[in-house]
Amino acid sequence: MNKFAYFMSGYALKALSGLSKARITIHNRERIPEGSIIFIANHFTRIETIFLPYHLYNITKKRIWSLAHADLFAGGLKNILDVMGAISTKDPNRNDLITKTLLGGDASWIIFPEGRMVKNKKLVNEGRFEIQVDKVVHRPRSGAAVIALQSEFYRERLRRMKTINPKEFKRLIDWFEIKDPEKVLSQTTYMVPTNITYYPMRAKENLLTSLAKKLMENPSQQIMDELMTEGSMILSGVQVDIRFADPIKISDYLNNSFVESDLTSRRKIFFSRRMCSAPVIKTASQDILHRFMVDVYGMTSLNYDHIFTCLIKYMPPSSQGIDPYDLRCRAYLAIAGKVIESGRCVHNAFYENQIHLLTDDKNERFTKFLDTALETGVLYEKKGKFFKKQEKFASDVGFQGVRMENPLYVVANEVEPLQDIVFFIKGIAEKSDVEIDQQIRHALKDKVLKDYDLDYEKCKSPSEPFDKEAGSPIFLDPGKGRPGILLIHNYLSCPKEMKPLASFFSKLGYTVFVPRLKGHGTCSEDLSQINHNDWIDSVEEGYVLLKHRTPYVFVGGFFTGAGLALELASRIPEIAGVFAVAPPLNVKDMGWRPFTASEFWHRMLQKALFVDKRSDDSDECTQNTCVTCYNENPAQGMKSLERLIKHLEQRLMSVTAPLLFLQSGKKFHSNTENALKLFKLVNATRKDFFFFNEDCHNLLSGSESTRVFRSIADFFALVEQERYQSMGK
């Protein structure tokens, strides 16, 4: 092979990869050993024979050659594959060539053990690895294991012949064209199981289909269909996860007396079925085959499509159909439960808070899956419910068209080798909607309490001991069936700030929950590890917790808490009503130095234009309530607050729930215009603005707090009455 041409092709591939929008993540690269390596990879697309060598070369800095399907060696594409070091699967000299390069250690190889692309990803049949193509069953091939064993067999024989038979040693050196025998003897052969997972899958015309038309003479419809599917996956921003398992050391499989007899024989030995150790080698190749198949397919990166597809597949048929929110609840329980705890490989997003699945699906994971399911006929909609066509999971549409016409069948098959995951998801799919509702209730309550315990234990600041009880989430359920109220505390504060208001509403029969905003209730250093999206997640958890316990939910808070309440209402139209005590409108540059809590509030009120800049008096009631506040305000926390306010400014017009805006009016009356500006940005059909003649910015903690509480309660009662009237009750 032309070494210069090989490296020049690398530059061409680098240029081509620059056009790709694929997001490639390589995991466990530290598992790749030094030595002669065969990478054993799953085979789903033809482009793997092009892009995988390029990325492996960047890791190992060795030439990477591969076996490519014979159909690709046609027209201009053959020249590209030749200079890249690809060998046709029908090349009669392929095994000898691979063995020579492995002995020398100058290049590594990629081999796909299926022997063909597995477009439907149907690999498991009654617990065995089998591949079915157009109703013909094939077993995975052990050829790669045999080549690895052959390479290591000759390496071990060279070690022995060097001492006991120099003439045979010389013959083998000449036969394999070995220039540096000591280098050969110092290495060993490994097989590295490699998994490639794509998410999501889409099919359309793309750059690769255009290139194929130019480079290949009359490309078949099969090739064009494949490039349409595979090219769009690479060029449309698909996530590609490449993972490596622990290497398989081939010399470990040669520790046998029969093998040793052949290794030390003074006569000429050719690695073949006629060796006395051939049965041992055959058994070893099958053991290696099973091991790397388990490793390769055990590393499938579970993603949202896997979870949703398997849930639908195993949900019992129902005349009531599938409720979309119920399906999202099941996905939440699956991901947050066994899937993330199993130790299996998962999409990076699984490590994030999954509460968005139960609110607005902010990343459109469910929405995009649903679009695919409807477009391909796996689901159909009727009166807001979805019904499945179970036959879509029973058989594919044929080897050539399955990825385009029934991609969710392919997705379901990809999970089958992970039997523990399949069993767990099936269990969730078969539960009743009542059981799922109860599990969500308990799971979220347990999670918020456990999260606080873990955060509190990790953060032990001797300079800032924080009362754990003050930071603990508050949940009050009088059990009277009234609506839920989500109360959100302020920045630098904690749930205890809202306890008087929470107790007031609980006595009126409301179910109340006060979540702990992430980074609070522990020590101020925690705020340096979070951002405003973490606070949004905390609020969403509280909302869903109440949603599963009460008929509907009100939400409100003070300053940052008020901003978070408005942000939530801008995305969740089901929220019944909102109250906002002095929500933030604008926070400019604060200098980012750490302030004490009282300094922070005086500076904040100035920047938000709620107090006269000439005044040196800080807000007394804020100082009084700051017994539950941090003593320091880290720069990262202030940046997160500023990002939240900027984000909120873009969301206010989307708030349509009834709104009660409460503002202190005595000391801060000169800034009424600024407060009204925020009020007008909200697009709610019903909104009220109350001023209170208070010297306290935080009206919930002032001398007139009881009157403020009653005003909020009266507003909620009025909204409740209007809701019942609109429902004809």
XYZ file of C-alpha atoms in Angstrom:
729
model
C 0.000 0.000 0.000
C 1.227 3.488 -0.832
C 2.098 5.145 2.488
C 2.221 8.648 0.971
C -1.202 8.207 -0.611
C -2.549 6.925 2.699
C -1.505 10.023 4.598
C -2.678 12.346 1.811
C -6.082 10.688 2.040
C -6.071 11.641 5.706
C -5.914 15.317 4.769
C -8.790 14.816 2.357
C -10.827 13.142 5.085
C -10.018 15.954 7.477
C -11.403 18.440 4.968
C -14.483 16.288 4.440
C -15.037 15.935 8.191
C -15.069 19.711 8.405
C -18.228 19.661 6.309
C -19.842 17.160 8.637
C -22.178 18.335 11.364
C -21.886 15.053 13.216
C -21.022 15.406 16.888
C -18.579 12.601 17.574
C -17.774 11.656 21.146
C -15.041 9.097 21.802
C -15.172 7.274 25.134
C -12.607 5.118 26.964
C -9.740 5.821 24.585
C -7.393 4.934 27.454
C -8.419 1.275 26.962
C -6.568 1.107 23.633
C -3.275 -0.711 24.355
C 0.117 -0.487 22.710
C 0.726 -3.334 20.295
C -0.832 -4.964 17.260
C -4.566 -4.266 17.296
C -7.672 -5.450 15.520
C -10.617 -3.186 16.280
C -13.831 -5.205 16.204
C -16.762 -2.907 15.453
C -20.472 -3.178 14.807
C -21.422 -2.471 11.216
C -24.489 -0.359 10.512
C -23.333 2.000 7.761
C -20.840 1.901 4.902
C -19.357 5.220 5.950
C -17.866 3.524 9.018
C -15.170 2.116 6.733
C -14.205 5.707 5.903
C -14.695 7.770 9.051
C -13.786 5.249 11.748
C -10.203 4.768 10.450
C -9.748 8.536 10.366
C -10.712 8.978 14.029
C -8.778 5.923 15.193
C -5.674 7.242 13.459
C -6.017 10.501 15.400
C -5.980 8.473 18.618
C -3.297 5.868 17.910
C -1.164 7.751 15.360
C -0.913 4.472 13.447
C -2.242 3.720 10.008
C -5.669 2.136 10.243
C -6.671 -0.295 7.531
C -10.020 -1.966 7.203
C -12.008 -4.569 5.358
C -14.634 -2.926 3.153
C -17.599 -4.468 1.413
C -16.736 -5.566 -2.139
C -19.639 -3.551 -3.608
C -17.893 -0.303 -2.684
C -14.887 -1.078 -4.898
C -16.462 0.304 -8.053
C -15.692 3.393 -10.143
C -13.834 6.308 -8.589
C -14.640 5.251 -5.040
C -12.318 2.241 -5.435
C -9.302 4.559 -5.770
C -10.213 6.415 -2.595
C -10.600 3.183 -0.624
C -7.330 1.806 -2.002
C -5.233 4.755 -0.841
C -6.974 4.704 2.523
C -5.830 1.146 3.155
C -9.180 -0.577 2.729
C -9.191 -4.179 1.507
C -12.103 -5.800 -0.249
C -13.818 -8.583 1.662
C -13.345 -10.709 -1.493
C -9.582 -10.149 -1.773
C -8.030 -13.677 -1.766
C -4.844 -12.483 0.001
C -6.527 -10.519 2.741
C -5.694 -12.877 5.657
C -1.975 -13.057 4.868
C -1.784 -9.296 4.400
C -3.515 -8.634 7.734
C -1.229 -11.104 9.527
C 1.902 -9.468 8.097
C 0.860 -5.972 9.171
C -0.164 -7.181 12.626
C 3.180 -8.894 13.188
C 5.044 -5.758 12.192
C 2.778 -3.554 14.283
C 2.955 -0.786 11.694
C -0.801 -0.605 11.237
C -3.991 -1.581 13.014
C -7.097 -3.079 11.458
C -10.853 -2.667 11.658
C -12.925 -5.783 11.066
C -16.710 -6.073 11.243
C -17.537 -9.541 12.597
C -21.050 -9.639 11.150
C -19.492 -9.949 7.694
C -22.038 -7.480 6.355
C -23.973 -4.413 7.429
C -26.761 -5.223 9.845
C -29.229 -2.624 8.692
C -32.085 -3.882 10.853
C -29.796 -4.438 13.880
C -31.574 -7.720 14.516
C -28.745 -9.646 16.184
C -30.325 -11.705 18.956
C -32.533 -14.754 18.474
C -33.454 -16.805 21.541
C -30.355 -15.609 23.342
C -27.969 -16.351 20.448
C -26.221 -13.889 18.183
C -27.722 -14.433 14.738
C -28.188 -12.203 11.718
C -31.172 -12.593 9.442
C -31.060 -11.071 5.978
C -34.067 -11.634 3.729
C -35.121 -14.631 5.864
C -31.661 -16.241 5.633
C -29.969 -16.703 9.019
C -26.228 -16.094 9.378
C -24.026 -16.502 12.431
C -21.412 -13.836 13.226
C -18.083 -14.798 11.740
C -15.072 -15.858 13.754
C -12.667 -14.869 10.976
C -11.337 -11.882 12.899
C -10.579 -14.076 15.907
C -8.836 -16.627 13.666
C -6.673 -13.894 12.101
C -5.746 -12.586 15.552
C -4.881 -16.093 16.737
C -2.843 -16.686 13.571
C -0.899 -13.470 14.096
C -0.094 -14.288 17.716
C 0.634 -17.939 16.898
C 3.367 -16.944 14.453
C 4.732 -14.338 16.871
C 5.024 -16.960 19.609
C 6.553 -19.439 17.169
C 9.151 -16.880 16.136
C 10.131 -16.491 19.807
C 10.721 -20.225 20.142
C 12.371 -20.778 16.744
C 14.874 -18.007 17.391
C 16.475 -20.284 19.989
C 15.735 -23.859 18.937
C 15.632 -23.594 15.135
C 17.281 -20.495 13.599
C 16.684 -21.835 10.098
C 12.904 -21.910 10.611
C 13.163 -18.525 12.280
C 14.846 -17.140 9.135
C 12.223 -18.715 6.872
C 9.390 -17.061 8.798
C 11.185 -13.705 8.791
C 11.541 -13.847 5.019
C 8.012 -15.123 4.465
C 6.429 -12.287 6.411
C 8.947 -9.715 5.110
C 9.857 -8.689 8.647
C 12.495 -5.954 8.752
C 12.772 -5.598 12.533
C 12.405 -9.005 14.276
C 12.997 -7.590 17.744
C 10.097 -5.203 17.323
C 7.842 -8.107 16.341
C 8.921 -10.156 19.367
C 8.415 -7.250 21.782
C 4.744 -6.786 20.903
C 1.545 -8.757 21.315
C -1.785 -8.932 19.520
C -4.983 -7.478 20.947
C -8.563 -7.257 19.835
C -10.431 -4.133 20.963
C -14.251 -4.373 20.866
C -15.638 -1.101 19.506
C -19.209 0.137 19.466
C -20.652 2.907 17.306
C -24.081 4.271 18.212
C -25.943 6.920 16.195
C -28.647 9.208 17.557
C -30.995 10.084 15.956
C -31.491 8.505 12.506
C -32.912 10.501 9.567
C -32.880 9.993 5.766
C -32.727 12.594 2.953
C -30.663 13.749 -0.028
C -27.229 14.981 1.028
C -23.644 15.706 0.029
C -22.569 12.055 -0.040
C -25.269 11.079 -2.528
C -24.032 13.857 -4.807
C -20.403 12.701 -4.481
C -21.347 9.092 -5.186
C -22.988 10.078 -8.459
C -19.753 11.730 -9.552
C -17.309 9.077 -8.329
C -19.148 5.865 -9.163
C -20.228 4.601 -12.546
C -23.984 4.117 -12.497
C -24.339 3.618 -8.724
C -27.058 1.134 -7.837
C -30.264 2.225 -6.174
C -29.165 0.194 -3.165
C -25.999 2.269 -2.756
C -27.897 5.527 -3.221
C -30.533 4.534 -0.674
C -27.806 3.667 1.813
C -25.953 6.929 1.296
C -29.215 8.821 1.628
C -29.735 7.308 5.065
C -26.134 7.310 6.210
C -25.133 10.620 4.693
C -27.983 12.475 6.339
C -27.005 10.918 9.677
C -23.509 12.328 9.380
C -24.375 15.669 7.821
C -27.417 16.654 9.882
C -25.925 16.885 13.357
C -26.327 13.286 14.490
C -24.641 12.318 17.768
C -22.078 9.547 17.220
C -20.741 7.751 20.301
C -17.648 5.586 19.779
C -16.762 3.366 22.741
C -13.984 0.873 23.436
C -14.159 -2.149 25.740
C -11.216 -3.677 27.605
C -8.769 -5.213 25.107
C -8.698 -8.967 24.559
C -5.146 -10.269 24.863
C -4.851 -13.052 22.299
C -1.787 -14.757 23.789
C -3.950 -15.789 26.758
C -5.791 -18.185 24.439
C -2.600 -19.999 23.394
C -1.775 -21.388 26.832
C -2.457 -25.002 25.923
C -0.232 -28.074 25.670
C -1.442 -28.925 22.150
C -0.765 -25.379 20.970
C 2.635 -25.438 22.652
C 3.451 -28.638 20.789
C 2.864 -26.903 17.463
C 4.711 -23.767 18.558
C 7.866 -25.718 19.407
C 7.779 -28.218 16.535
C 11.046 -28.167 14.573
C 9.292 -29.026 11.328
C 7.522 -26.466 9.171
C 4.169 -25.527 10.655
C 1.486 -23.711 8.732
C -1.429 -22.238 10.631
C -4.226 -24.417 9.267
C -6.857 -26.997 10.126
C -4.234 -29.733 9.841
C -2.329 -28.593 12.946
C -2.703 -30.917 15.907
C -3.893 -27.910 17.890
C -6.559 -26.973 15.310
C -9.488 -28.065 17.534
C -8.117 -25.955 20.377
C -7.714 -22.970 18.060
C -11.265 -23.429 16.783
C -12.660 -23.481 20.319
C -10.586 -20.420 21.203
C -11.873 -18.531 18.167
C -15.477 -19.245 19.187
C -14.784 -18.115 22.757
C -13.216 -14.907 21.479
C -16.126 -14.403 19.065
C -18.681 -14.660 21.857
C -16.644 -12.381 24.099
C -16.245 -9.554 21.617
C -19.847 -9.786 20.405
C -21.056 -9.401 23.993
C -18.638 -6.520 24.547
C -19.414 -4.716 21.277
C -23.186 -4.803 21.600
C -23.099 -4.408 25.352
C -21.666 -0.923 24.814
C -24.652 0.410 22.849
C -25.218 3.977 24.044
C -28.805 4.049 25.259
C -30.668 7.156 24.124
C -34.173 8.616 24.253
C -35.313 6.827 21.098
C -34.348 3.499 22.675
C -36.393 4.223 25.798
C -39.527 5.527 24.076
C -39.474 2.794 21.423
C -39.107 -0.053 23.917
C -41.864 1.369 26.117
C -44.276 1.487 23.188
C -43.238 -1.974 22.030
C -43.995 -3.590 25.385
C -47.005 -1.554 26.521
C -50.089 -3.834 26.505
C -52.699 -3.049 23.817
C -55.437 -0.760 25.137
C -58.646 0.574 23.693
C -57.901 3.778 25.616
C -54.705 4.347 23.662
C -51.421 5.766 24.920
C -51.499 9.050 26.786
C -48.435 11.106 25.725
C -47.807 12.442 29.237
C -48.075 8.966 30.725
C -45.479 7.753 28.204
C -43.149 10.562 29.227
C -43.618 9.616 32.891
C -42.602 6.050 32.118
C -39.533 7.282 30.241
C -38.588 9.473 33.220
C -38.859 6.535 35.615
C -36.829 4.323 33.265
C -33.974 6.776 32.750
C -33.809 8.006 36.350
C -34.039 4.431 37.629
C -32.402 1.252 36.373
C -31.029 2.723 33.146
C -28.781 5.296 34.802
C -27.912 2.958 37.697
C -27.193 -0.118 35.570
C -23.664 0.823 34.583
C -24.659 0.509 30.927
C -23.439 3.058 28.399
C -25.873 5.938 28.022
C -26.261 9.154 26.067
C -24.539 12.051 27.844
C -27.866 13.829 28.351
C -29.037 10.995 30.626
C -26.702 12.285 33.338
C -28.646 15.551 33.440
C -31.886 16.159 35.307
C -34.670 14.486 33.296
C -37.491 16.576 34.760
C -37.918 18.358 31.410
C -39.576 15.184 30.116
C -42.460 15.921 32.489
C -42.770 19.624 31.740
C -42.128 21.225 28.346
C -39.709 18.735 26.700
C -37.324 21.663 26.224
C -34.883 19.684 24.049
C -37.711 18.136 21.998
C -36.510 14.591 22.714
C -40.079 13.299 22.903
C -41.431 15.593 20.184
C -38.903 14.427 17.582
C -39.430 10.789 18.502
C -43.183 11.240 18.191
C -42.780 12.840 14.757
C -40.798 9.795 13.569
C -43.296 7.347 15.065
C -46.208 9.088 13.341
C -44.432 9.534 10.004
C -43.474 5.855 9.802
C -46.849 4.559 10.983
C -45.699 3.021 14.268
C -48.258 5.276 15.986
C -51.408 7.007 14.839
C -53.330 9.704 16.699
C -56.987 9.770 17.663
C -58.552 12.384 19.955
C -55.283 13.287 21.660
C -54.295 9.675 22.345
C -51.897 7.486 20.388
C -52.445 3.953 19.210
C -49.660 1.621 18.103
C -49.364 -0.865 15.277
C -47.734 -3.797 17.041
C -46.936 -5.503 13.750
C -44.329 -2.796 13.129
C -42.199 -4.451 15.817
C -42.725 -8.004 14.542
C -40.958 -7.840 11.181
C -38.986 -5.445 9.031
C -39.702 -4.297 5.476
C -36.654 -5.984 4.001
C -32.903 -5.614 4.269
C -32.580 -2.629 1.948
C -35.374 -0.331 3.099
C -35.751 -0.928 6.812
C -33.696 2.044 8.012
C -35.789 4.487 6.007
C -39.239 2.942 6.270
C -39.204 1.520 9.805
C -36.339 3.074 11.800
C -38.001 2.421 15.174
C -37.935 -1.316 14.468
C -34.172 -0.906 14.042
C -33.963 1.071 17.293
C -35.876 -1.617 19.209
C -33.584 -4.339 17.853
C -30.503 -2.412 18.937
C -31.534 -2.731 22.595
C -32.229 -6.488 22.499
C -28.685 -7.577 23.492
C -29.103 -5.582 26.738
C -31.496 -8.039 28.336
C -31.366 -6.462 31.809
C -32.467 -3.122 30.333
C -35.171 -4.748 28.198
C -36.552 -6.603 31.230
C -36.627 -3.410 33.300
C -38.304 -1.283 30.612
C -40.831 -4.026 29.940
C -41.739 -3.974 33.633
C -42.383 -0.234 33.511
C -44.354 -0.563 30.262
C -46.694 -3.138 31.805
C -47.574 -1.086 34.897
C -50.971 0.617 35.116
C -51.260 4.389 34.798
C -52.257 4.534 38.497
C -49.031 2.739 39.481
C -46.989 5.083 37.306
C -48.642 8.124 38.906
C -47.820 6.816 42.378
C -44.235 6.039 41.408
C -43.724 9.554 40.091
C -45.100 10.999 43.325
C -42.768 9.012 45.526
C -39.764 9.186 43.193
C -39.734 12.988 43.023
C -40.265 13.496 46.742
C -37.508 11.018 47.555
C -35.214 12.618 44.981
C -35.438 16.199 46.261
C -34.802 15.059 49.834
C -31.954 12.750 48.830
C -30.353 15.442 46.657
C -30.303 17.827 49.592
C -28.810 15.230 51.929
C -26.044 14.490 49.435
C -25.296 18.154 48.732
C -25.296 19.002 52.423
C -22.895 16.183 53.267
C -20.496 17.187 50.488
C -20.412 20.826 51.543
C -18.982 21.278 55.024
C -17.678 24.818 55.199
C -16.289 25.647 58.671
C -16.724 29.365 57.976
C -20.374 29.032 57.066
C -22.268 26.344 59.013
C -25.803 26.297 57.620
C -28.843 25.053 59.502
C -29.819 21.906 57.623
C -33.449 22.148 58.670
C -33.653 25.667 57.240
C -32.441 24.463 53.840
C -34.604 21.370 53.640
C -37.515 21.404 51.138
C -40.893 22.013 52.784
C -43.880 19.829 51.971
C -47.233 20.434 53.689
C -50.242 18.334 52.714
C -53.387 18.832 54.812
C -55.137 16.281 52.613
C -58.193 18.402 51.809
C -58.051 18.042 48.022
C -57.468 21.726 47.317
C -55.022 22.992 44.636
C -51.287 22.935 45.122
C -49.126 25.998 45.688
C -45.454 26.071 44.701
C -43.515 28.694 46.678
C -40.026 29.641 45.491
C -37.443 31.246 47.767
C -34.999 33.971 46.812
C -31.392 33.898 45.665
C -28.914 33.378 48.572
C -31.810 32.280 50.765
C -33.457 28.913 51.425
C -36.913 27.268 51.860
C -37.231 28.538 55.441
C -37.790 32.016 53.985
C -41.163 30.787 52.702
C -42.220 28.815 55.787
C -44.642 31.441 57.240
C -46.478 31.753 53.921
C -46.419 27.974 53.427
C -48.011 27.440 56.865
C -50.636 30.084 56.134
C -51.753 28.358 52.920
C -51.611 24.911 54.489
C -54.111 26.022 57.125
C -56.431 27.069 54.307
C -56.301 23.517 52.946
C -53.790 23.991 50.114
C -51.030 21.453 49.491
C -47.784 23.449 49.588
C -44.285 22.646 48.426
C -41.207 24.853 48.799
C -38.311 23.417 46.734
C -34.674 24.107 47.517
C -33.034 25.899 44.617
C -29.893 24.006 43.640
C -26.789 25.442 45.305
C -28.698 26.790 48.308
C -29.100 25.457 51.824
C -25.521 24.179 52.008
C -22.666 26.668 51.622
C -22.056 29.565 49.276
C -19.309 27.667 47.426
C -22.082 25.485 46.002
C -23.318 28.430 43.950
C -20.052 28.348 42.025
C -20.949 24.903 40.679
C -24.423 25.620 39.306
C -26.210 27.829 36.792
C -29.694 29.234 36.345
C -30.839 26.107 34.506
C -30.257 24.127 37.708
C -32.666 26.478 39.509
C -35.213 26.010 36.737
C -34.875 22.237 37.159
C -35.473 22.576 40.907
C -38.662 24.549 40.279
C -39.863 22.062 37.659
C -39.395 19.188 40.092
C -41.545 21.007 42.618
C -44.231 21.711 40.047
C -44.443 18.084 38.870
C -44.457 16.829 42.451
C -47.558 18.955 43.138
C -49.101 18.149 39.764
C -49.272 14.487 40.717
C -50.924 15.257 44.070
C -53.345 18.103 43.412
C -55.972 19.040 40.783
C -53.962 22.055 39.602
C -51.088 24.258 40.742
C -50.461 27.911 41.634
C -46.919 29.232 41.788
C -45.180 32.291 43.228
C -42.147 33.688 45.002
C -40.062 36.669 45.993
C -37.564 38.437 43.669
C -35.506 35.577 42.141
C -38.245 33.185 43.217
C -40.809 35.434 41.521
C -38.721 35.459 38.356
C -38.520 31.670 38.391
C -42.277 31.460 38.928
C -42.874 33.641 35.875
C -40.344 31.640 33.858
C -42.152 28.405 34.696
C -45.549 29.895 33.836
C -44.196 31.068 30.474
C -43.621 27.437 29.461
C -46.357 25.549 31.320
C -49.811 26.770 30.251
C -51.510 24.450 32.789
C -50.384 26.627 35.709
C -53.520 28.081 37.314
C -52.094 31.381 38.519
C -48.950 33.249 39.545
C -48.042 35.742 42.251
C -44.783 37.658 42.002
C -43.354 39.732 44.860
C -40.930 42.319 43.410
C -39.685 40.169 40.501
C -36.371 41.338 38.970
C -36.444 43.306 35.744
C -32.840 44.291 35.202
C -29.542 43.636 36.964
C -26.541 45.321 35.416
C -22.866 44.782 36.167
C -22.457 44.228 39.922
C -18.668 44.184 39.784
C -18.766 40.449 40.561
C -17.137 40.842 43.942
C -18.483 38.667 46.771
C -20.895 40.658 48.972
C -22.409 39.815 52.287
C -26.129 39.141 52.041
C -27.154 42.573 53.343
C -24.653 44.356 51.072
C -25.876 42.328 48.151
C -29.490 43.332 48.716
C -28.789 47.027 49.030
C -26.653 46.968 45.864
C -29.209 44.795 44.088
C -32.094 47.101 44.899
C -30.087 50.029 43.597
C -29.216 48.323 40.338
C -32.784 47.139 39.879
C -33.850 50.784 40.455
C -36.073 49.954 43.389
C -34.269 52.267 45.852
C -32.749 55.695 45.696
C -29.009 55.402 44.992
C -28.381 58.280 47.373
C -29.803 56.316 50.262
C -27.342 54.552 52.550
C -30.036 52.647 54.400
C -30.360 48.966 53.534
C -33.623 47.074 53.587
C -34.224 46.258 57.257
C -36.608 43.373 56.771
C -34.213 41.815 54.266
C -31.476 41.939 56.876
C -33.808 40.356 59.393
C -34.678 37.443 57.123
C -31.059 36.911 56.094
C -30.463 34.717 59.103
C -31.264 32.031 56.543
C -29.022 33.558 53.869
C -25.436 32.868 52.844
C -22.785 35.194 54.229
C -21.091 35.504 50.845
C -22.230 35.932 47.268
C -19.887 34.200 44.798
C -19.277 35.707 41.377
C -20.567 32.622 39.568
C -23.841 32.871 41.447
C -24.289 36.470 40.326
C -23.563 35.514 36.733
C -26.201 32.802 36.948
C -28.693 35.320 38.327
C -27.966 37.736 35.505
C -28.454 34.979 32.919
C -31.764 34.067 34.519
C -32.994 37.664 34.306
C -31.938 37.979 30.658
C -33.666 34.692 29.920
C -36.784 35.878 31.762
C -36.998 39.103 29.752
C -37.464 37.003 26.610
C -40.124 34.831 28.219
C -42.467 37.313 29.940
C -44.776 37.795 26.967
C -45.502 34.059 27.013
C -47.049 34.208 30.490
C -50.825 33.827 30.088
C -51.829 32.562 33.543
C -53.651 34.995 35.906
C -51.005 37.154 37.558
C -50.818 39.033 40.854
C -47.908 41.477 41.045
C -47.005 42.736 44.535
C -44.646 45.640 45.161
C -43.622 47.733 48.151
C -44.762 51.293 47.551
C -43.685 53.516 50.430
C -39.918 53.681 50.310
C -39.776 52.553 46.700
C -42.704 54.537 45.244
C -40.407 56.644 43.066
C -39.712 53.570 40.948
C -43.317 52.651 40.243
C -42.772 53.304 36.546
C -40.033 50.676 36.371
C -42.168 48.095 38.159
C -45.111 48.814 35.853
C -42.861 48.260 32.844
C -42.325 44.662 33.880
C -46.016 44.266 34.645
C -46.969 45.391 31.140
C -44.598 42.900 29.521
C -46.659 40.028 30.856
C -49.322 38.924 28.403
C -51.751 37.447 30.952
C -55.462 37.964 30.258
C -56.009 38.727 33.949
C -53.375 40.557 35.966
C -53.531 42.681 39.114
C -50.932 45.064 40.539
C -50.944 45.672 44.321
C -48.812 48.287 46.081
C -48.280 48.095 49.827
C -47.282 51.037 51.997
C -44.268 49.174 53.433
C -40.636 50.055 54.151
C -39.771 46.434 53.429
C -38.879 45.286 49.942
C -39.677 41.662 50.815
C -43.359 42.054 51.605
C -43.547 38.446 52.763
C -41.380 39.294 55.781
C -42.611 42.789 56.695
C -44.952 43.963 59.444
C -47.892 43.768 57.044
C -47.074 40.243 55.890
C -50.416 38.820 57.084
C -52.283 41.314 54.927
C -50.031 40.398 51.996
C -50.735 36.719 52.587
C -54.466 37.380 52.616
C -54.253 39.357 49.372
C -52.561 36.422 47.635
C -55.110 33.989 49.091
C -58.023 36.169 47.926
C -56.528 36.311 44.430
C -56.170 32.522 44.295
C -59.703 32.040 45.619
C -61.038 34.318 42.873
C -59.127 32.356 40.224
C -60.479 29.100 41.661
C -64.021 30.446 41.498
C -63.595 31.523 37.876
C -62.178 28.102 36.972
C -65.173 26.323 38.482
C -67.579 28.667 36.735
C -65.880 28.079 33.386
C -66.230 24.320 33.950
C -69.943 24.696 34.599
C -69.704 23.835 38.314
